[in-house]
GROMACS .gro file of C-alpha atoms in nm:
model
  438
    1UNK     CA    1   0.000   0.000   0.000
    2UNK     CA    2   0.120   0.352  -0.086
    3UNK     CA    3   0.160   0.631   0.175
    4UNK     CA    4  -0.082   0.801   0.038
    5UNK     CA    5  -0.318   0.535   0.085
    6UNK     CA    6  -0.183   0.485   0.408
    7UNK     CA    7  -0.262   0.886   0.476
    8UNK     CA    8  -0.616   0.846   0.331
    9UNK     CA    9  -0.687   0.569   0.573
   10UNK     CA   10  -0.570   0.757   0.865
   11UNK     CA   11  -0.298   0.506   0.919
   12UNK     CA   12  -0.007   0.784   0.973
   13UNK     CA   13   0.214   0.549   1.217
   14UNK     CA   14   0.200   0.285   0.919
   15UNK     CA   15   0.255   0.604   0.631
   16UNK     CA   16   0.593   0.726   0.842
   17UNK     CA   17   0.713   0.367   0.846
   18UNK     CA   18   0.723   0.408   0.459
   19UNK     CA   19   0.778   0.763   0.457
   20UNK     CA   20   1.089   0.691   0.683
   21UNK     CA   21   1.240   0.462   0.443
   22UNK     CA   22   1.269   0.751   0.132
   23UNK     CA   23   1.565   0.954   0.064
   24UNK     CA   24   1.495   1.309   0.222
   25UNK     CA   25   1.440   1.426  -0.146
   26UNK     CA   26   1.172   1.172  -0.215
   27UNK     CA   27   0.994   1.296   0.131
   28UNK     CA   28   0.974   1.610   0.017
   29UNK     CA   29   0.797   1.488  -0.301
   30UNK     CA   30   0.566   1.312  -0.141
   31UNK     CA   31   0.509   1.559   0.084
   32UNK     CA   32   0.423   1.803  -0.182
   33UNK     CA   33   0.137   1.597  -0.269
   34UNK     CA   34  -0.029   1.623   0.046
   35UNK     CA   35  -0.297   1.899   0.168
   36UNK     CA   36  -0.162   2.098   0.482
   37UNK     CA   37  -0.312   1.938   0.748
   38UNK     CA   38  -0.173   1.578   0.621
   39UNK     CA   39   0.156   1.704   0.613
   40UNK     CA   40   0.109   1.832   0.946
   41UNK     CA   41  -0.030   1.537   1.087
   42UNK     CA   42   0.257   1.332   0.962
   43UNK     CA   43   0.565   1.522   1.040
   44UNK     CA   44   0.435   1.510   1.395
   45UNK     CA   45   0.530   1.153   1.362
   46UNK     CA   46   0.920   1.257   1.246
   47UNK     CA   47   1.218   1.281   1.501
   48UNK     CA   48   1.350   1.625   1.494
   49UNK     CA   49   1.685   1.478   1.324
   50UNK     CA   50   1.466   1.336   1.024
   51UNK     CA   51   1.257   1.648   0.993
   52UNK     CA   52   1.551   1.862   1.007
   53UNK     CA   53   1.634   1.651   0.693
   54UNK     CA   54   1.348   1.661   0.460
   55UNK     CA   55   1.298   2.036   0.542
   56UNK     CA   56   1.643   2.109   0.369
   57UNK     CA   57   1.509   1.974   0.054
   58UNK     CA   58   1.164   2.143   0.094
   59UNK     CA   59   1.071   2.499  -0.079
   60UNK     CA   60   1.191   2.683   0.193
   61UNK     CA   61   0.828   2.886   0.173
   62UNK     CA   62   0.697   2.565   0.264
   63UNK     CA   63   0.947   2.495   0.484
   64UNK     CA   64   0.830   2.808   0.707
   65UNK     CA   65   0.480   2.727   0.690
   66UNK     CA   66   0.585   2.365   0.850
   67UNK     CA   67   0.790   2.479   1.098
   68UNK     CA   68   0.543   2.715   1.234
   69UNK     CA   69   0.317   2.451   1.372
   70UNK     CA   70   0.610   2.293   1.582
   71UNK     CA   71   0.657   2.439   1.916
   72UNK     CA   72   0.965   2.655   1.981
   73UNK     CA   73   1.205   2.377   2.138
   74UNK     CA   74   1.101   2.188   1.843
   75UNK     CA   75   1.163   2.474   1.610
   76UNK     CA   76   1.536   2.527   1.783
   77UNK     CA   77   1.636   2.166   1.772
   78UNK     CA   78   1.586   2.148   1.410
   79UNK     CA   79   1.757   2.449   1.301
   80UNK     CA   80   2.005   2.316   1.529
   81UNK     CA   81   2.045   2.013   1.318
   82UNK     CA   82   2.032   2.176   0.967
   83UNK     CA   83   2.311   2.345   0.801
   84UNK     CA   84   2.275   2.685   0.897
   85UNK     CA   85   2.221   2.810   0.434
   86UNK     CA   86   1.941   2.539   0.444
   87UNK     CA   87   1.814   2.710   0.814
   88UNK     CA   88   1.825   3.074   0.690
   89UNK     CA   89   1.627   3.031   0.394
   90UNK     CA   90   1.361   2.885   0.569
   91UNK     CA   91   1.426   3.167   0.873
   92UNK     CA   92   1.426   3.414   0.592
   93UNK     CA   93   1.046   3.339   0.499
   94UNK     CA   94   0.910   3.385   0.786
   95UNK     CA   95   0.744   3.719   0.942
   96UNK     CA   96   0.951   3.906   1.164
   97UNK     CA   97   0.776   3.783   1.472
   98UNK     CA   98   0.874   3.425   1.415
   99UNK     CA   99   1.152   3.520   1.302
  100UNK     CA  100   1.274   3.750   1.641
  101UNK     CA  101   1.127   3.437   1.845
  102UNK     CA  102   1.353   3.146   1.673
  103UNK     CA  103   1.635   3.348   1.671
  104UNK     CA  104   1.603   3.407   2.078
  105UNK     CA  105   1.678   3.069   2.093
  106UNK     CA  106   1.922   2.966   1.874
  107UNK     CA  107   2.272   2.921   2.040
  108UNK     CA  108   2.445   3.080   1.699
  109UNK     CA  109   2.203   3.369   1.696
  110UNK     CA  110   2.456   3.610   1.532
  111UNK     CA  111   2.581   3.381   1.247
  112UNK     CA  112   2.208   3.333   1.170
  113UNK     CA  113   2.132   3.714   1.162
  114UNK     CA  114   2.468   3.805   0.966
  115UNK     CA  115   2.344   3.597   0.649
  116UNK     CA  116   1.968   3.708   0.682
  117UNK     CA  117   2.129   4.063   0.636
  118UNK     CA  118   2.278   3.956   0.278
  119UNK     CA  119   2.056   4.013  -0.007
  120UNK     CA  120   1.925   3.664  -0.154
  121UNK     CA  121   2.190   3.751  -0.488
  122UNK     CA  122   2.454   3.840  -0.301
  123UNK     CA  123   2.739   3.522  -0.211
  124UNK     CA  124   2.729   3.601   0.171
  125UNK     CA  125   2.365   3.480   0.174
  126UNK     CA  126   2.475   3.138   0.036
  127UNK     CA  127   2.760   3.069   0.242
  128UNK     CA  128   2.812   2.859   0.555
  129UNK     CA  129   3.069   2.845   0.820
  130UNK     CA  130   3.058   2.481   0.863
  131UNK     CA  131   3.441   2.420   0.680
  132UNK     CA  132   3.817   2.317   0.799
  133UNK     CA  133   4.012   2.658   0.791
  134UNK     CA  134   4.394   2.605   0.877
  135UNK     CA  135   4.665   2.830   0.981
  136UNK     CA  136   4.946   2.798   0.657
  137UNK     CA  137   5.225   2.767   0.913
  138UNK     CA  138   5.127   2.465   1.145
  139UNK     CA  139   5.271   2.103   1.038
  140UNK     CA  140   5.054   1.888   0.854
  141UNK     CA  141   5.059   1.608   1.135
  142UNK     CA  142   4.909   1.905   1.345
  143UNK     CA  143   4.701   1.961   1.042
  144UNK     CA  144   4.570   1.617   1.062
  145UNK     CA  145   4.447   1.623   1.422
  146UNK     CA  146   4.314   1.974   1.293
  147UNK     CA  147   4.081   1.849   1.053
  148UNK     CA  148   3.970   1.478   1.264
  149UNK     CA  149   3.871   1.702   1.571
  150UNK     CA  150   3.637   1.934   1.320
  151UNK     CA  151   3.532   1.693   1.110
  152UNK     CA  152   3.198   1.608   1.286
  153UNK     CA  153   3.067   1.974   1.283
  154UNK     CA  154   3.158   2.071   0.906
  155UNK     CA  155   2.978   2.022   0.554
  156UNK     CA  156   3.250   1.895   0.389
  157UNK     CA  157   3.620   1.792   0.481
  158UNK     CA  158   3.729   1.712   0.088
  159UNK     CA  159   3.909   2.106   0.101
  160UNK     CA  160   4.070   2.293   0.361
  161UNK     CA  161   4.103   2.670   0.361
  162UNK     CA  162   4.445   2.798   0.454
  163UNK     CA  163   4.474   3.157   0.581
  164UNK     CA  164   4.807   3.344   0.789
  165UNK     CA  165   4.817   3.445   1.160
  166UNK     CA  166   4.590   3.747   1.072
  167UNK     CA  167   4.308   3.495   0.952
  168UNK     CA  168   4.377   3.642   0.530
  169UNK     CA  169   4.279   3.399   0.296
  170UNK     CA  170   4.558   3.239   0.140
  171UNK     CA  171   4.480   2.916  -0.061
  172UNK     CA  172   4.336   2.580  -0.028
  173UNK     CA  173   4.449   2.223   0.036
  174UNK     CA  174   4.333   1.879  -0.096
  175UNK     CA  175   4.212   1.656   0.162
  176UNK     CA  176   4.397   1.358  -0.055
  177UNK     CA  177   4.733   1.571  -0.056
  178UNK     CA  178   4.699   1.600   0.354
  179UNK     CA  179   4.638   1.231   0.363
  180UNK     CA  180   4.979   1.207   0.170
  181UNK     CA  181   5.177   1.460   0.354
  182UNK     CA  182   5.462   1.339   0.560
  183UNK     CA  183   5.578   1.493   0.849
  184UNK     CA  184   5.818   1.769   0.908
  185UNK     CA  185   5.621   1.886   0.646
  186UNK     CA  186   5.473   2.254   0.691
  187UNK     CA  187   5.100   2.268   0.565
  188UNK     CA  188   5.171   2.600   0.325
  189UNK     CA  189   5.390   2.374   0.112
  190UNK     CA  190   5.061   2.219  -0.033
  191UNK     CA  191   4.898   2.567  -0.093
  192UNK     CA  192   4.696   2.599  -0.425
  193UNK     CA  193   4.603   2.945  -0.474
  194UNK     CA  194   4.261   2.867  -0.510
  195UNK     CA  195   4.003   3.178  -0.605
  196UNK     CA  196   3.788   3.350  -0.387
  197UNK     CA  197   3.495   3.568  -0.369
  198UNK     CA  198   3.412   3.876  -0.198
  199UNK     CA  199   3.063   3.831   0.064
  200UNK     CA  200   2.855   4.139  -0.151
  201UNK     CA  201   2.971   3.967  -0.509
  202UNK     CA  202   2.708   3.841  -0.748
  203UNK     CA  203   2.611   3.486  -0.723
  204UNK     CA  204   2.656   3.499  -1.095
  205UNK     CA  205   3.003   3.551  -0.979
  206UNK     CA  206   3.017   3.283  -0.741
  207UNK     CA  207   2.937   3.035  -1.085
  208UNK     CA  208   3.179   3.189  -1.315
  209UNK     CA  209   3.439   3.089  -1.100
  210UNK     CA  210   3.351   2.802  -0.975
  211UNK     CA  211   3.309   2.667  -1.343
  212UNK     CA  212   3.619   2.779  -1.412
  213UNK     CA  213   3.805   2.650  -1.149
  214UNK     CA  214   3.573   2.345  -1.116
  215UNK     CA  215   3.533   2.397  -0.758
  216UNK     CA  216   3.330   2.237  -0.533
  217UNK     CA  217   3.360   2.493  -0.275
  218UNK     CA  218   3.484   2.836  -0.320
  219UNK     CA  219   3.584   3.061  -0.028
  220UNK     CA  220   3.428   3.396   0.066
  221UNK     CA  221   3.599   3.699   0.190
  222UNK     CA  222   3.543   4.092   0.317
  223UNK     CA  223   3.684   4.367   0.179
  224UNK     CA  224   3.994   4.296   0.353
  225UNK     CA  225   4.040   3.961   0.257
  226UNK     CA  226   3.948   3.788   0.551
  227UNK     CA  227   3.787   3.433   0.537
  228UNK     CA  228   3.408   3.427   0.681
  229UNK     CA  229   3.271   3.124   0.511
  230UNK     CA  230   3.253   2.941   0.217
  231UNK     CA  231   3.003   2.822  -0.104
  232UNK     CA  232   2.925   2.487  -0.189
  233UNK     CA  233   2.875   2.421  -0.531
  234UNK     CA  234   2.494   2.286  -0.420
  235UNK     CA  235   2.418   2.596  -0.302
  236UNK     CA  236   2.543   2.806  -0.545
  237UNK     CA  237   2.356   2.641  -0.847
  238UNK     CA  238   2.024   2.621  -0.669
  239UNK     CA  239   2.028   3.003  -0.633
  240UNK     CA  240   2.153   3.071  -0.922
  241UNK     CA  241   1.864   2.845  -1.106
  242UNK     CA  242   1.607   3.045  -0.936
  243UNK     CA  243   1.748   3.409  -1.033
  244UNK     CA  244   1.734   3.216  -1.415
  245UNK     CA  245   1.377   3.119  -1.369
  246UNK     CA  246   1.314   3.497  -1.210
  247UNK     CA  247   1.509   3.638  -1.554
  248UNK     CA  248   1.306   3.394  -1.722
  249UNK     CA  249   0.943   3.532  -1.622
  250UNK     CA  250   1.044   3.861  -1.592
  251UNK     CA  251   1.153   3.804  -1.964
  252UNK     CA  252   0.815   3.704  -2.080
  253UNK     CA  253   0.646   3.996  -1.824
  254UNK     CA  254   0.539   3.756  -1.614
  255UNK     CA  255   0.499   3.915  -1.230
  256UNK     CA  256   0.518   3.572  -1.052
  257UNK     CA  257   0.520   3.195  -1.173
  258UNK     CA  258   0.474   3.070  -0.871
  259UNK     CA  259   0.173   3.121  -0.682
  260UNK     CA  260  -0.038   2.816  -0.693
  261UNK     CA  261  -0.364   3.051  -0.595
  262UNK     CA  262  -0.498   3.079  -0.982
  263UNK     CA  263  -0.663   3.390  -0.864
  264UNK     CA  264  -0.345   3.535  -0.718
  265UNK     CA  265  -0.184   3.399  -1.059
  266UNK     CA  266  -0.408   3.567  -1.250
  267UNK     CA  267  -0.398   3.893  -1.025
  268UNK     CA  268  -0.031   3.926  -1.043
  269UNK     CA  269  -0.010   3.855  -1.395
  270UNK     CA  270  -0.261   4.165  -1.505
  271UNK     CA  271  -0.068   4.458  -1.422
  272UNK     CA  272   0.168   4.350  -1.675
  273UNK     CA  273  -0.106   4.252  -1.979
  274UNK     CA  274  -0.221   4.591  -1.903
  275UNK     CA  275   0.117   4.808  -1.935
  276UNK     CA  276   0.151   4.603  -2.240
  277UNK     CA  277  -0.246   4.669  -2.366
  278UNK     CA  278  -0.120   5.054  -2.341
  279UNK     CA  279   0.184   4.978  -2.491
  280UNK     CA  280   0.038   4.864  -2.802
  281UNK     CA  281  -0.190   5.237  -2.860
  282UNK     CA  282   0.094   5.374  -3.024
  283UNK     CA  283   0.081   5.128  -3.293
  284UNK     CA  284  -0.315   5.170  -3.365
  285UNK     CA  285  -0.225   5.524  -3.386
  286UNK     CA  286   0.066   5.505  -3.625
  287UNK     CA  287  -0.141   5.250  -3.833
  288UNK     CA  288  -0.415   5.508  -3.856
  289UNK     CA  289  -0.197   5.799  -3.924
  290UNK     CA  290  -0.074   5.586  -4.284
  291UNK     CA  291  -0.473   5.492  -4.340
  292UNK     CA  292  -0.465   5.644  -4.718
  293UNK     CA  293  -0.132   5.421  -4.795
  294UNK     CA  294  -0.299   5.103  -4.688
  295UNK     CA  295  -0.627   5.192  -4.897
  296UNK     CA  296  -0.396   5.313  -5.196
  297UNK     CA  297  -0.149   4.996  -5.198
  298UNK     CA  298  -0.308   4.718  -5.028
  299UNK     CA  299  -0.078   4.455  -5.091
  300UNK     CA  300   0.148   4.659  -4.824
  301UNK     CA  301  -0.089   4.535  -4.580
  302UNK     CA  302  -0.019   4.144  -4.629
  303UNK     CA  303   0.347   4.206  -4.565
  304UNK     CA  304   0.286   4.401  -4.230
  305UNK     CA  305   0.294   4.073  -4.009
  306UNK     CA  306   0.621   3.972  -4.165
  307UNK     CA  307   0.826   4.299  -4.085
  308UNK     CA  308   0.652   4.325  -3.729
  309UNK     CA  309   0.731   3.958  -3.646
  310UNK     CA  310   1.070   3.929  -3.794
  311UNK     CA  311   1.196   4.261  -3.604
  312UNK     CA  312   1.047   4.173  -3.294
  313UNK     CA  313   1.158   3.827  -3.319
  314UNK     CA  314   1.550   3.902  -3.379
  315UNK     CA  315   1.506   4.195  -3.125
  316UNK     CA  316   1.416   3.906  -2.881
  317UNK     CA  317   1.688   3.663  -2.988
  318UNK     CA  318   1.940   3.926  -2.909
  319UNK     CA  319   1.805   4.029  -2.592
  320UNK     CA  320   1.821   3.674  -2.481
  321UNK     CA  321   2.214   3.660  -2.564
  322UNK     CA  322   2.280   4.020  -2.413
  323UNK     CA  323   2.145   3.962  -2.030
  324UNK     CA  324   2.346   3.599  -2.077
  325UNK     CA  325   2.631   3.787  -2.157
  326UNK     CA  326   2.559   4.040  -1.873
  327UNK     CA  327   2.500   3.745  -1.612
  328UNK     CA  328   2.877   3.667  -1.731
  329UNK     CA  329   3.167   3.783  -1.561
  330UNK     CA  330   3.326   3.985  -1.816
  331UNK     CA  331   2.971   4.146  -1.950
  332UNK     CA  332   2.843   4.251  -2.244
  333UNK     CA  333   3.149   4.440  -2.469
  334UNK     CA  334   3.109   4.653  -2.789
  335UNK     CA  335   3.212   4.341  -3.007
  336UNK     CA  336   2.916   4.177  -2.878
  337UNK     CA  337   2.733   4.486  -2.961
  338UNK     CA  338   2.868   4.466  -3.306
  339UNK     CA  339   2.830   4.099  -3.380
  340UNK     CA  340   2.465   4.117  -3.284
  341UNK     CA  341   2.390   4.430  -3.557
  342UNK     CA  342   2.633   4.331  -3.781
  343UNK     CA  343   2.416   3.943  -3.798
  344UNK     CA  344   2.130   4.177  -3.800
  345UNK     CA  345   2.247   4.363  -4.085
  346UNK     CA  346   2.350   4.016  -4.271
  347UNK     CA  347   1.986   3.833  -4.181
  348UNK     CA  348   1.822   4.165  -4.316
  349UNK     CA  349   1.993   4.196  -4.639
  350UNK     CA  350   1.919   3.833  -4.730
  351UNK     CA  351   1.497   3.904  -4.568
  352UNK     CA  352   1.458   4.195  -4.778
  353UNK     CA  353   1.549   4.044  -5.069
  354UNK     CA  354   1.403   3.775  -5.041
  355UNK     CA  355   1.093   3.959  -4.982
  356UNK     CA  356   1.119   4.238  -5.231
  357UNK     CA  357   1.134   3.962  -5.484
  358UNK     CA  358   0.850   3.797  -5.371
  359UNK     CA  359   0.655   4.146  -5.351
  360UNK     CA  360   0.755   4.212  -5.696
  361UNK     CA  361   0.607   3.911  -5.858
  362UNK     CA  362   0.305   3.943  -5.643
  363UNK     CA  363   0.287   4.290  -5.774
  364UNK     CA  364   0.272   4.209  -6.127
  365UNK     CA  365   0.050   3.937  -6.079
  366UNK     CA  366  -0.198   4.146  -5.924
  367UNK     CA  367  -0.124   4.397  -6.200
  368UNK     CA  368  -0.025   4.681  -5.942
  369UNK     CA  369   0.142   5.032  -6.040
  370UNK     CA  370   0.497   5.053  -5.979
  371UNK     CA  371   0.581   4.697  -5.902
  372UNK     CA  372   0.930   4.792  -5.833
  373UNK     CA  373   0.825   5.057  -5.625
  374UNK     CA  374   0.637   4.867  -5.421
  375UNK     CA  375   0.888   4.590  -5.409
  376UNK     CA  376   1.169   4.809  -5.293
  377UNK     CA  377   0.918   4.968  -4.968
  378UNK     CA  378   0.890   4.633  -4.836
  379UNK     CA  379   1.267   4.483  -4.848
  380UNK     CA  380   1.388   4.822  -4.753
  381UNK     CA  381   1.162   4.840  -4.464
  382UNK     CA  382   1.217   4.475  -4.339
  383UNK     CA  383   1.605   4.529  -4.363
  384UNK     CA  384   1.567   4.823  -4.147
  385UNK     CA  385   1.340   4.661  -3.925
  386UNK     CA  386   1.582   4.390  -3.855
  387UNK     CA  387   1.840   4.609  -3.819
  388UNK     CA  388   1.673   4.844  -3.553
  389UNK     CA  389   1.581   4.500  -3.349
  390UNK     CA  390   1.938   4.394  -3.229
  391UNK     CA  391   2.054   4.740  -3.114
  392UNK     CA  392   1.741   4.801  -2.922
  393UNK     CA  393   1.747   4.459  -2.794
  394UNK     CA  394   2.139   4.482  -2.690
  395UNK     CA  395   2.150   4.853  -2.615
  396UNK     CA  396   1.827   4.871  -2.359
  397UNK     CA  397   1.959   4.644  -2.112
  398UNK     CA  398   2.341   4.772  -2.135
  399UNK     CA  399   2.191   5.084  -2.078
  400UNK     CA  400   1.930   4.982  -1.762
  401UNK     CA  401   2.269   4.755  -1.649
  402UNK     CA  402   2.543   5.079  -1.655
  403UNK     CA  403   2.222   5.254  -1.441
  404UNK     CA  404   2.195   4.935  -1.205
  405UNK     CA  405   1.857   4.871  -1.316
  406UNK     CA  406   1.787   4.476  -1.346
  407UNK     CA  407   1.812   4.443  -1.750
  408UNK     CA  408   1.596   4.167  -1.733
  409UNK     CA  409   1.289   4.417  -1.681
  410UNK     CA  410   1.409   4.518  -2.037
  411UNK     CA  411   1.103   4.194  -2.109
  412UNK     CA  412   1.045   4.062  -2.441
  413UNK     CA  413   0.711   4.226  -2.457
  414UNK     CA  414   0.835   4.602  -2.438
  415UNK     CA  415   1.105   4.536  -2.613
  416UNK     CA  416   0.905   4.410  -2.929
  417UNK     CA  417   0.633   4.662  -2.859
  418UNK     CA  418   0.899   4.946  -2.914
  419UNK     CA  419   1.034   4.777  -3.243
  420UNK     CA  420   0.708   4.719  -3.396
  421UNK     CA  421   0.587   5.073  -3.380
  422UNK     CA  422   0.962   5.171  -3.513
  423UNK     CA  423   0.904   4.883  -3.785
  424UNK     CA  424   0.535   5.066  -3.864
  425UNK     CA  425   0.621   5.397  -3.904
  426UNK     CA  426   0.965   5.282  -4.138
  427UNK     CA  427   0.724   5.050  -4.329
  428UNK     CA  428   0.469   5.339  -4.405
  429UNK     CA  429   0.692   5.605  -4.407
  430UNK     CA  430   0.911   5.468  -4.709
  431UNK     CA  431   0.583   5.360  -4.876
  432UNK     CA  432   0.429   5.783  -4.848
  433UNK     CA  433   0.794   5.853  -4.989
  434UNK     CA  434   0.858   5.608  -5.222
  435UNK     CA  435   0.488   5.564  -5.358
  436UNK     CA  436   0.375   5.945  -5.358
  437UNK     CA  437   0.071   5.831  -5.148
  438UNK     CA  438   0.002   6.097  -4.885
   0.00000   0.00000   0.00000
């Protein structure tokens, strides 16, 4: 019988005795299937050491709204038990009253209240100070007994962090190399000059050089270079996954994706349709402001989706590449700049071509005046169109990035919006010029 079966038959003690057996990870999952009050009803059943466990791999909103119903020794002697990244992001969803009362009671009150002052991108907010830090000068037998006496209290013991008598961050040693290490042997002689990160960096930061370096742990410094914690790689991509899924909505001007209220969903989600409802006035007005060239040369209007869609599309494609390139540590550059118009410039030549031939045949077949005329508005007007789209779509968020604006904000939806009425009034523009249609 499944536990949910188990739950639906009120048999909890017989649901935890199959709940108990699941990796932490599967809890949670199951878990996440239940309504409130089962969940409830069945963590009541958990020691404090195995809840301590599954609510490290719960949302950590969910987490809070668990951990709530416990009573306060409950509440410390999990946090207790949790490594203190996993503790603070469930501490960090909960109101300040909560909050204030947990933290009373927790023996490392001040450790817990330094990282809840870090803002959630920031690398201090990931870090822990669960690791082996060594002095560079001591012997690596004394090394040794180091790293076995502080072994039982730290997240991981594969890399030690060396620093001098003034606690500076120096380098890091292999666990493996230790292991090897005969004595005399002085601890500094196995020094790699591993890279570090400061505590207010990006976590986008934190990635770059942890892919680089292929680190599993990277330390974190103050502005003076003193060692205050480290990052496990863990950590570091699960918060850097949810700023991509943040970039990601806000993107596609989406206000939140996940409230699971539909309402709420729907509320949040409204604001945004009805910037962009406003946003698209300007282009009923320019359409109605070139009314007598649409009536004069109709076949102008069957190629208006093409050079709307194409501009906005390409305008899109290089926004995309342009907040990746931000996200990196090196940024966005003015060869990026220039490789995104110059392909613009490349994919619009070969458009507008492509489509003033097509508009020319059409034209004759339709027995128009001035088929080439008519021919040479519309591949003029998509080449400029997808032209216009990469430098809007790279120079908007360089700009809202130099201004420390989020460039993400710089959504597909405004950024299209803004082309398309650019890509109108080109379109209809060249046609009153070209055409003599006023």
């Amino acid at each position: 019988m499944e536990i949910r079966e188990y739950i639906d038959n009120k048999q909890f003690k017989k649901a935890y005795n199959e709940f108990i057996k699941l990796h932490p990870h599967d809890q949670s999952e199951v878990l996440n299937e239940l309504d409130f009050i089962d969940q409830v009803r069945l963590l009541n059943y958990l020691k404090d050491s195995e809840l301590s466990e599954v609510l490290s791999y719960l949302d950590p909103e969910d987490g809070a709204k668990l951990i709530t119903e416990l009573d306060i020794s409950r509440q410390k002697n999990i946090f207790d038990q949790m490594e203190i990244d996993d503790a603070v992001d469930i501490l960090d969803e909960l109101d300040s009253e909560d909050q204030s009362a947990i933290l009373d009671v927790l023996d490392e009150k001040a450790e817990y209240q330094k990282l809840l002052n870090y803002e959630d991108d920031e690398a201090g907010a990931l870090m822990t100070f669960e690791f082996v830090e060594i002095k560079s000068q001591i012997d690596v037998k004394d090394a040794m007994k180091m790293l076995i006496a502080k072994a039982p209290d730290v997240e991981s013991i594969s890399t030690l962090f060396l620093v001098n008598e003034n606690k500076k961050y120096l380098g890091t040693v292999k666990l493996n190399e230790l292991i090897k290490a005969k004595s005399p042997l002085i601890v500094d002689t196995l020094l790699i000059q591993a890279p570090s990160v400061k505590d207010k960096d990006d976590i986008d930061l934190v990635i770059h050089q942890m892919r680089e370096y292929g680190l599993y742990e990277i330390a974190v410094c103050n502005d003076e270079d003193i060692l205050i914690g480290i990052i496990t790689l863990d950590d570091a991509i699960e918060a850097y996954e949810e700023e991509a899924i943040e970039d990601f909505a806000k993107l596609a001007a989406i206000n939140d994706t996940e409230e699971k209220s539909i309402i709420k969903t729907a509320l949040h989600r409204l604001p945004w349709l009805v910037i962009l409802l406003l946003a698209t006035i300007p282009i009923a007005l320019a359409s109605s402001m070139f009314e007598e060239v649409i009536l004069s040369v109709s076949i102008l209007s069957l190629f208006q989706p093409l050079i709307l869609d194409a501009s906005g599309d390409v305008a899109t494609q290089t926004l995309a590449v342009t907040l990746r390139k931000l996200n990196q540590s090196d940024g966005a550059t003015f060869t990026d700049g220039k490789k995104e118009i110059l392909t613009g410039v490349i994919n619009g030549l070969i458009l507008g071509l492509t489509s003033a031939i097509i508009t020319y045949f059409l034209a004759v077949i339709l027995k128009m005046d001035e088929p080439i005329m008519v021919s040479l508005v519309v591949g003029i007007a998509l080449l400029l169109s997808v032209i216009i789209g990469p430098i809007l779509g790279f120079l908007i968020p360089v700009v809202l990035n130099k201004f420390k604006i989020d460039p993400a904000v710089a959504s597909g939806p405004f950024i299209t919006t803004l082309v398309d009425i650019l890509s109108l009034i080109i379109f209809f523009g060249l046609a009153t010029l070209l055409l003599g249609v006023a």
